[in-house]
Short mmCIF file of C-alpha atoms in Angstrom, two decimals:
data_model
loop_
_atom_site.label_atom_id
_atom_site.label_comp_id
_atom_site.label_asym_id
_atom_site.label_seq_id
_atom_site.Cartn_x
_atom_site.Cartn_y
_atom_site.Cartn_z
CA MET A 1 0.00 0.00 0.00
CA ASN A 2 1.40 3.43 -0.95
CA LEU A 3 0.81 6.11 1.59
CA PRO A 4 -0.08 9.57 0.26
CA HIS A 5 2.94 11.78 -0.27
CA VAL A 6 3.08 14.76 2.06
CA ARG A 7 5.52 17.49 1.21
CA LEU A 8 7.12 19.03 4.29
CA GLN A 9 8.40 22.57 4.18
CA PRO A 10 12.14 22.96 4.80
CA PHE A 11 13.09 24.06 8.29
CA PRO A 12 13.87 27.76 8.64
CA ARG A 13 17.44 28.74 9.24
CA ARG A 14 16.92 30.24 12.67
CA PRO A 15 17.04 27.84 15.63
CA ILE A 16 13.71 26.34 16.63
CA ALA A 17 13.01 25.03 20.06
CA PRO A 18 12.69 21.24 20.03
CA ARG A 19 9.28 21.45 21.69
CA ARG A 20 7.90 23.63 18.90
CA MET A 21 9.31 21.38 16.20
CA ASN A 22 7.58 18.30 17.70
CA ILE A 23 4.28 20.14 17.83
CA MET A 24 4.53 20.83 14.10
CA ARG A 25 5.47 17.29 13.10
CA ILE A 26 3.47 14.99 15.35
CA PRO A 27 0.05 15.75 13.80
CA ILE A 28 1.36 14.83 10.34
CA VAL A 29 2.68 11.49 11.57
CA PHE A 30 -0.59 10.70 13.26
CA LEU A 31 -2.48 11.71 10.14
CA LEU A 32 -0.46 9.32 8.01
CA PHE A 33 -0.97 6.39 10.38
CA ALA A 34 -4.67 7.13 10.75
CA LEU A 35 -5.10 7.30 6.98
CA ALA A 36 -3.21 4.03 6.51
CA ARG A 37 -5.30 2.27 9.16
CA PHE A 38 -8.55 3.55 7.67
CA THR A 39 -7.51 2.33 4.20
CA LEU A 40 -6.62 -1.12 5.53
CA LEU A 41 -9.90 -1.42 7.40
CA GLN A 42 -11.83 -0.43 4.30
CA ALA A 43 -10.01 -3.05 2.25
CA ALA A 44 -10.63 -5.74 4.85
CA GLU A 45 -14.35 -5.02 5.23
CA PRO A 46 -16.30 -7.06 2.66
CA ASP A 47 -19.18 -5.46 0.81
CA VAL A 48 -22.63 -6.95 0.42
CA GLU A 49 -22.08 -8.25 -3.09
CA SER A 50 -18.86 -10.09 -2.22
CA LEU A 51 -20.58 -11.67 0.78
CA ILE A 52 -23.47 -12.79 -1.44
CA ALA A 53 -21.06 -14.18 -4.05
CA ASN A 54 -19.28 -16.21 -1.37
CA GLY A 55 -22.50 -17.50 0.17
CA HIS A 56 -22.34 -15.55 3.43
CA MET A 57 -25.96 -14.54 3.24
CA LYS A 58 -26.55 -13.96 6.95
CA ARG A 59 -23.72 -11.43 7.09
CA ALA A 60 -24.84 -9.92 3.80
CA ARG A 61 -28.35 -9.52 5.20
CA ALA A 62 -27.10 -7.50 8.16
CA LEU A 63 -25.14 -5.13 5.92
CA ALA A 64 -27.93 -4.83 3.36
CA GLU A 65 -30.49 -4.01 6.03
CA ALA A 66 -28.18 -1.39 7.55
CA GLY A 67 -27.58 0.12 4.10
CA TYR A 68 -31.27 0.30 3.35
CA LYS A 69 -32.04 1.82 6.76
CA ALA A 70 -29.49 4.57 6.11
CA HIS A 71 -30.59 5.18 2.48
CA PRO A 72 -34.13 3.87 1.87
CA ASN A 73 -34.46 5.85 -1.38
CA ASP A 74 -31.20 4.62 -2.86
CA ALA A 75 -31.62 2.25 -5.81
CA ARG A 76 -28.60 0.11 -4.98
CA ALA A 77 -29.66 -0.26 -1.33
CA ASN A 78 -33.05 -1.56 -2.48
CA TYR A 79 -31.45 -3.87 -5.04
CA LEU A 80 -29.08 -5.45 -2.51
CA LEU A 81 -31.85 -5.96 0.01
CA ALA A 82 -33.98 -7.55 -2.71
CA ARG A 83 -31.18 -10.03 -3.45
CA VAL A 84 -30.89 -10.96 0.20
CA ARG A 85 -34.63 -11.32 0.70
CA ARG A 86 -34.89 -13.56 -2.37
CA GLU A 87 -32.17 -15.86 -1.05
CA PHE A 88 -34.06 -16.21 2.22
CA LYS A 89 -37.32 -16.87 0.32
CA SER A 90 -39.06 -13.70 1.53
CA MET A 91 -40.46 -13.25 -1.94
CA ASP A 92 -43.04 -10.51 -1.35
CA GLU A 93 -40.44 -8.29 0.28
CA ALA A 94 -37.90 -9.15 -2.41
CA ALA A 95 -40.38 -8.06 -5.08
CA LYS A 96 -41.08 -4.80 -3.28
CA TYR A 97 -37.41 -3.85 -3.00
CA ALA A 98 -36.55 -4.98 -6.52
CA GLU A 99 -39.45 -3.01 -8.01
CA THR A 100 -38.31 0.06 -6.07
CA ALA A 101 -34.75 -0.34 -7.35
CA VAL A 102 -36.00 -0.50 -10.96
CA ARG A 103 -38.24 2.52 -10.43
CA LEU A 104 -35.36 4.56 -8.96
CA ASP A 105 -32.87 3.50 -11.64
CA PRO A 106 -34.57 2.04 -14.73
CA LYS A 107 -31.29 2.05 -16.71
CA SER A 108 -29.61 -0.62 -14.59
CA GLY A 109 -29.63 -4.02 -16.23
CA ALA A 110 -28.72 -5.69 -12.92
CA TYR A 111 -31.81 -4.27 -11.24
CA HIS A 112 -34.12 -5.48 -14.01
CA ARG A 113 -32.43 -8.88 -13.91
CA GLU A 114 -32.96 -9.19 -10.18
CA LEU A 115 -36.63 -8.24 -10.50
CA GLY A 116 -37.03 -10.89 -13.19
CA LYS A 117 -35.46 -13.52 -10.94
CA VAL A 118 -37.80 -12.57 -8.11
CA TYR A 119 -40.83 -12.95 -10.37
CA PHE A 120 -39.54 -16.32 -11.56
CA ASP A 121 -39.02 -17.60 -8.02
CA GLN A 122 -42.51 -16.47 -7.06
CA VAL A 123 -43.92 -18.87 -9.65
CA ASP A 124 -43.17 -21.83 -7.36
CA THR A 125 -45.87 -20.88 -4.85
CA ALA A 126 -48.38 -19.21 -7.18
CA SER A 127 -51.62 -20.50 -8.69
CA ILE A 128 -51.58 -21.44 -12.36
CA LEU A 129 -53.06 -18.18 -13.61
CA THR A 130 -50.85 -16.06 -11.35
CA ALA A 131 -47.81 -18.13 -12.34
CA LEU A 132 -48.39 -17.41 -16.04
CA GLY A 133 -48.54 -13.69 -15.34
CA LEU A 134 -45.37 -13.82 -13.25
CA ALA A 135 -43.55 -15.77 -15.95
CA LYS A 136 -44.42 -13.14 -18.55
CA LYS A 137 -43.28 -10.37 -16.22
CA CYS A 138 -40.06 -12.27 -15.60
CA ARG A 139 -39.36 -12.59 -19.30
CA ALA A 140 -40.02 -8.89 -19.86
CA GLU A 141 -37.59 -7.87 -17.10
CA LEU A 142 -34.88 -10.23 -18.32
CA GLU A 143 -35.23 -9.01 -21.89
CA THR A 144 -35.00 -5.41 -20.66
CA ALA A 145 -31.83 -6.31 -18.77
CA ARG A 146 -30.44 -7.96 -21.88
CA GLY A 147 -31.26 -4.90 -23.94
CA LEU A 148 -29.31 -2.72 -21.51
CA ASP A 149 -26.26 -5.02 -21.52
CA ALA A 150 -26.38 -7.62 -24.27
CA LYS A 151 -23.15 -9.37 -23.20
CA ASP A 152 -23.62 -9.60 -19.47
CA PRO A 153 -23.00 -13.29 -18.55
CA ASP A 154 -25.30 -13.21 -15.52
CA THR A 155 -28.20 -11.89 -17.57
CA LEU A 156 -27.60 -14.33 -20.41
CA PHE A 157 -27.56 -17.24 -17.98
CA ASP A 158 -30.82 -16.13 -16.37
CA VAL A 159 -32.46 -15.77 -19.79
CA VAL A 160 -31.32 -19.33 -20.60
CA ALA A 161 -32.70 -20.56 -17.26
CA PHE A 162 -36.06 -18.96 -18.02
CA HIS A 163 -36.35 -20.46 -21.50
CA THR A 164 -35.22 -23.85 -20.17
CA LYS A 165 -37.70 -24.06 -17.30
CA ALA A 166 -40.72 -22.05 -18.46
CA PRO A 167 -43.35 -23.86 -20.55
CA GLY A 168 -44.06 -22.60 -24.06
CA MET A 169 -47.39 -21.07 -23.03
CA ALA A 170 -45.48 -18.88 -20.56
CA GLY A 171 -42.88 -17.80 -23.11
CA GLY A 172 -40.28 -20.52 -22.68
CA ASP A 173 -38.34 -21.60 -25.76
CA ARG A 174 -35.87 -24.49 -25.53
CA LYS A 175 -34.33 -23.73 -28.91
CA LYS A 176 -33.69 -20.15 -27.88
CA ALA A 177 -32.13 -21.35 -24.62
CA SER A 178 -29.55 -23.39 -26.55
CA GLU A 179 -28.84 -20.54 -28.96
CA ILE A 180 -28.20 -18.06 -26.14
CA ALA A 181 -26.01 -20.59 -24.31
CA GLN A 182 -23.88 -20.96 -27.45
CA GLU A 183 -23.69 -17.17 -27.62
CA LEU A 184 -22.45 -17.15 -24.03
CA VAL A 185 -19.72 -19.67 -24.93
CA LYS A 186 -18.23 -17.03 -27.25
CA ILE A 187 -18.43 -14.27 -24.62
CA ASP A 188 -17.34 -16.24 -21.53
CA PRO A 189 -16.38 -19.81 -22.53
CA ALA A 190 -16.28 -21.32 -19.02
CA ARG A 191 -19.63 -19.80 -18.10
CA GLY A 192 -21.04 -20.82 -21.47
CA TYR A 193 -20.12 -24.48 -21.05
CA LEU A 194 -21.54 -24.46 -17.52
CA THR A 195 -24.76 -23.05 -18.97
CA LEU A 196 -24.91 -25.81 -21.58
CA ALA A 197 -24.39 -28.26 -18.72
CA TYR A 198 -27.29 -26.61 -16.89
CA ILE A 199 -29.54 -27.33 -19.88
CA ALA A 200 -28.27 -30.92 -20.14
CA ARG A 201 -28.84 -31.50 -16.43
CA HIS A 202 -32.39 -30.17 -16.72
CA ASP A 203 -32.94 -32.56 -19.64
CA GLN A 204 -31.43 -35.41 -17.59
CA ASP A 205 -28.87 -35.88 -20.35
CA GLU A 206 -26.15 -37.38 -18.15
CA ASN A 207 -24.02 -38.41 -21.11
CA ARG A 208 -23.14 -34.81 -21.95
CA LEU A 209 -22.34 -33.53 -18.48
CA GLU A 210 -18.79 -34.80 -18.01
CA GLY A 211 -17.60 -33.43 -21.33
CA LEU A 212 -19.22 -30.03 -20.75
CA TYR A 213 -17.76 -29.70 -17.26
CA GLN A 214 -14.33 -30.66 -18.59
CA LYS A 215 -14.61 -28.03 -21.32
CA ALA A 216 -15.59 -25.43 -18.72
CA VAL A 217 -12.46 -26.23 -16.69
CA GLU A 218 -10.24 -26.20 -19.77
CA ALA A 219 -11.67 -22.85 -20.84
CA GLY A 220 -11.45 -21.35 -17.36
CA PRO A 221 -8.95 -23.18 -15.14
CA ARG A 222 -9.22 -20.37 -12.59
CA ASN A 223 -13.01 -20.39 -12.66
CA TYR A 224 -14.22 -21.52 -9.21
CA GLU A 225 -17.65 -22.64 -10.39
CA ALA A 226 -16.16 -24.75 -13.19
CA GLN A 227 -13.76 -26.54 -10.84
CA ILE A 228 -16.49 -27.21 -8.28
CA ALA A 229 -18.95 -28.41 -10.92
CA LEU A 230 -16.49 -30.99 -12.22
CA ALA A 231 -15.51 -32.02 -8.67
CA ASN A 232 -19.16 -32.52 -7.72
CA TYR A 233 -19.73 -34.57 -10.86
CA TYR A 234 -17.07 -37.03 -9.70
CA ILE A 235 -18.62 -37.21 -6.23
CA GLY A 236 -21.88 -38.54 -7.66
CA ALA A 237 -22.59 -42.21 -7.02
CA GLN A 238 -23.08 -43.03 -10.72
CA HIS A 239 -19.64 -41.81 -11.77
CA ALA A 240 -17.70 -41.59 -8.53
CA ASN A 241 -14.02 -40.78 -8.84
CA PRO A 242 -13.04 -39.27 -5.50
CA LEU A 243 -9.38 -38.82 -6.44
CA VAL A 244 -10.28 -36.58 -9.37
CA ALA A 245 -12.96 -34.88 -7.29
CA GLU A 246 -10.35 -34.11 -4.63
CA GLN A 247 -8.01 -32.66 -7.24
CA HIS A 248 -10.54 -30.18 -8.56
CA ALA A 249 -11.95 -29.34 -5.13
CA ARG A 250 -8.45 -28.45 -3.93
CA ILE A 251 -7.94 -26.21 -6.95
CA ALA A 252 -11.23 -24.45 -6.15
CA LEU A 253 -10.22 -24.08 -2.50
CA GLY A 254 -6.96 -22.50 -3.61
CA LEU A 255 -8.87 -20.08 -5.82
CA ASN A 256 -11.20 -18.99 -3.03
CA SER A 257 -10.96 -20.22 0.55
CA ASP A 258 -13.85 -17.98 1.62
CA ARG A 259 -16.52 -20.11 -0.06
CA ASN A 260 -17.85 -23.25 1.57
CA GLY A 261 -18.52 -25.24 -1.60
CA ALA A 262 -14.93 -26.41 -1.96
CA TYR A 263 -14.75 -27.47 1.68
CA ARG A 264 -17.96 -29.47 1.34
CA THR A 265 -16.92 -31.25 -1.85
CA LEU A 266 -13.41 -31.93 -0.59
CA ALA A 267 -14.78 -33.34 2.68
CA ALA A 268 -16.96 -35.78 0.74
CA ALA A 269 -14.06 -36.80 -1.50
CA LEU A 270 -11.79 -37.51 1.45
CA VAL A 271 -14.46 -39.67 3.11
CA LEU A 272 -15.02 -41.62 -0.10
CA GLU A 273 -11.25 -42.17 -0.21
CA LYS A 274 -11.51 -43.52 3.37
CA ARG A 275 -9.22 -40.75 4.63
CA TYR A 276 -11.32 -40.05 7.68
CA GLU A 277 -8.69 -38.21 9.74
CA ASP A 278 -7.91 -35.91 6.82
CA ALA A 279 -11.62 -35.23 6.47
CA ALA A 280 -11.84 -34.41 10.19
CA LYS A 281 -8.98 -31.93 9.89
CA LEU A 282 -10.60 -30.34 6.85
CA VAL A 283 -14.02 -29.80 8.42
CA SER A 284 -12.31 -28.32 11.48
CA ARG A 285 -10.41 -25.95 9.20
CA ALA A 286 -13.66 -25.01 7.47
CA GLU A 287 -15.26 -24.28 10.84
CA THR A 288 -12.38 -21.98 11.75
CA ALA A 289 -12.71 -20.14 8.43
CA MET A 290 -16.53 -19.95 8.51
CA PRO A 291 -17.88 -20.63 12.00
CA ASP A 292 -21.39 -19.55 11.03
CA ASP A 293 -21.77 -22.32 8.42
CA LEU A 294 -21.03 -25.87 9.58
CA SER A 295 -22.35 -27.53 6.43
CA PRO A 296 -19.05 -29.36 5.65
CA TYR A 297 -19.76 -31.53 8.71
CA VAL A 298 -23.09 -32.56 7.16
CA THR A 299 -21.51 -33.32 3.80
CA ALA A 300 -18.86 -35.49 5.42
CA ALA A 301 -21.49 -37.28 7.53
CA ARG A 302 -23.69 -37.98 4.52
CA ALA A 303 -20.72 -39.42 2.64
CA MET A 304 -20.13 -41.73 5.62
CA LEU A 305 -23.80 -42.70 5.60
CA ARG A 306 -23.67 -43.35 1.87
CA ASP A 307 -20.79 -45.83 2.29
CA GLN A 308 -22.04 -47.00 5.73
CA VAL A 309 -18.70 -46.27 7.38
CA GLU A 310 -17.69 -44.36 10.51
CA LEU A 311 -21.31 -44.08 11.58
CA PRO A 312 -20.56 -42.90 15.15
CA LYS A 313 -18.50 -40.06 13.71
CA ALA A 314 -21.29 -39.26 11.24
CA GLU A 315 -23.67 -39.06 14.18
CA THR A 316 -21.30 -36.68 16.00
CA TYR A 317 -21.02 -34.43 12.95
CA LEU A 318 -24.77 -34.25 12.42
CA GLN A 319 -25.43 -33.57 16.09
CA LYS A 320 -22.84 -30.80 16.04
CA TYR A 321 -24.63 -29.12 13.15
CA LEU A 322 -27.99 -29.39 14.88
CA ASN A 323 -26.70 -28.18 18.24
CA GLN A 324 -24.74 -25.19 16.91
CA THR A 325 -26.80 -24.01 13.94
CA LYS A 326 -29.45 -21.50 14.93
CA GLU A 327 -30.16 -20.49 11.33
CA PRO A 328 -28.65 -22.27 8.31
CA GLU A 329 -27.34 -20.35 5.35
CA PRO A 330 -29.83 -20.58 2.46
CA SER A 331 -27.45 -22.85 0.53
CA ALA A 332 -26.70 -25.06 3.56
CA PRO A 333 -28.65 -28.18 4.59
CA HIS A 334 -31.94 -27.29 6.26
CA ILE A 335 -32.52 -28.47 9.80
CA ALA A 336 -35.23 -30.96 8.82
CA GLY A 337 -32.87 -32.56 6.31
CA VAL A 338 -30.18 -33.05 8.93
CA HIS A 339 -32.67 -34.69 11.30
CA TRP A 340 -33.59 -37.00 8.42
CA SER A 341 -29.91 -37.92 7.85
CA LEU A 342 -29.41 -38.50 11.56
CA GLY A 343 -32.46 -40.77 11.59
CA LEU A 344 -30.95 -42.86 8.79
CA VAL A 345 -27.66 -43.11 10.70
CA PHE A 346 -29.55 -44.37 13.74
CA GLU A 347 -31.37 -46.88 11.56
CA LYS A 348 -28.10 -48.26 10.21
CA GLU A 349 -26.85 -48.56 13.78
CA GLY A 350 -29.94 -50.57 14.74
CA ARG A 351 -31.38 -47.78 16.94
CA THR A 352 -34.87 -47.89 15.45
CA ALA A 353 -36.70 -45.93 18.15
CA GLU A 354 -34.23 -43.05 17.90
CA ALA A 355 -34.41 -43.22 14.11
CA LYS A 356 -38.19 -42.84 14.20
CA LYS A 357 -37.92 -39.89 16.56
CA GLU A 358 -35.53 -38.05 14.22
CA LEU A 359 -37.69 -38.74 11.18
CA GLU A 360 -40.78 -37.53 13.03
CA THR A 361 -38.92 -34.32 13.88
CA ALA A 362 -37.94 -33.88 10.24
CA VAL A 363 -41.56 -34.26 9.08
CA ARG A 364 -42.83 -31.95 11.81
CA LEU A 365 -40.38 -29.24 10.78
CA LYS A 366 -41.09 -29.72 7.07
CA PRO A 367 -44.45 -31.41 6.45
CA ASP A 368 -43.83 -31.66 2.68
CA PHE A 369 -40.49 -33.44 3.15
CA GLU A 370 -41.26 -36.53 1.07
CA PRO A 371 -38.02 -38.54 1.63
CA ALA A 372 -38.42 -38.29 5.40
CA LYS A 373 -42.11 -39.19 5.14
CA ARG A 374 -41.33 -42.27 3.06
CA ASP A 375 -38.62 -43.46 5.45
CA LEU A 376 -40.82 -42.87 8.49
CA LYS A 377 -43.61 -44.89 6.89
CA ARG A 378 -41.14 -47.66 6.10
CA LEU A 379 -39.89 -47.85 9.68
CA LYS A 380 -43.40 -47.90 11.12
#
């Protein structure tokens, strides 16, 4: 860091009392140190968008709410709060803030894109007629965003997602989705191949996924999402290759150690390699780095459950998550899901009564949790 240059006047020729000279110079020294400290603190303090990008939504929420409280008529403050509310599934509030952001600054493609995403997420809980209206509003906002910045990768991906998921009567167009994804390959190759993989995954075209993920990594070896996508592919039971998964997860962790995805994937890979002590050290490291998100413990435990190994340790990991997690991050396992996993661990250990209790808790917390309901019915 370069400190600002301060030009000091030469000392006058006549003698100056030492006391007077110190009085003249001390304030400048303090000013320099104060300025340096302020600059360092500013650099160290993450902003809302970086927190969102790294999945620290609870911390992002606190900053976004403070920003909105200080500047309720600021377009960016409304936009950031809309993003946070959408992640936490507070869709009505997210719509309100996103609409305000667009009204205050209609020339921002990002604001229109966010509003479109809010409308699209609202479809999940809407009636059929309302859902059709929301889908059309979503498409209009995304097309406006695209018109404002035709080469923005985030907007192009969201347009692809809309045309992939929305039915034709709501404006979806699978052919257009593929065309825009190919366009994105030319603009941002790694992101483009990941988008093509998104379409293939939606179509359940498993045969294309490996090649597309490999192309994404080749096109963007320093792209975190590409490395994690390929690592997660090799964690899957159908094409498990934990050694390769570990390799790509470690690359991702080296690219960004402030995101939990790499820790989770690497923890699973180490368990599948039967390197249980290494996995324990890793999840402990993840907890030190991100104490407000203990999801790597759950990932490691579920890998143990999958292979039916180290079940007592899996139980300890799941209990730790339940005991210490007051509110999960939106991308982390929900509490009901962890009770479900713990119930299955108990079942494998022959502790049927405790298994039933955990499954009942899972269903009580999330009445529409079908896997837990099926397993509870099976045990009864």
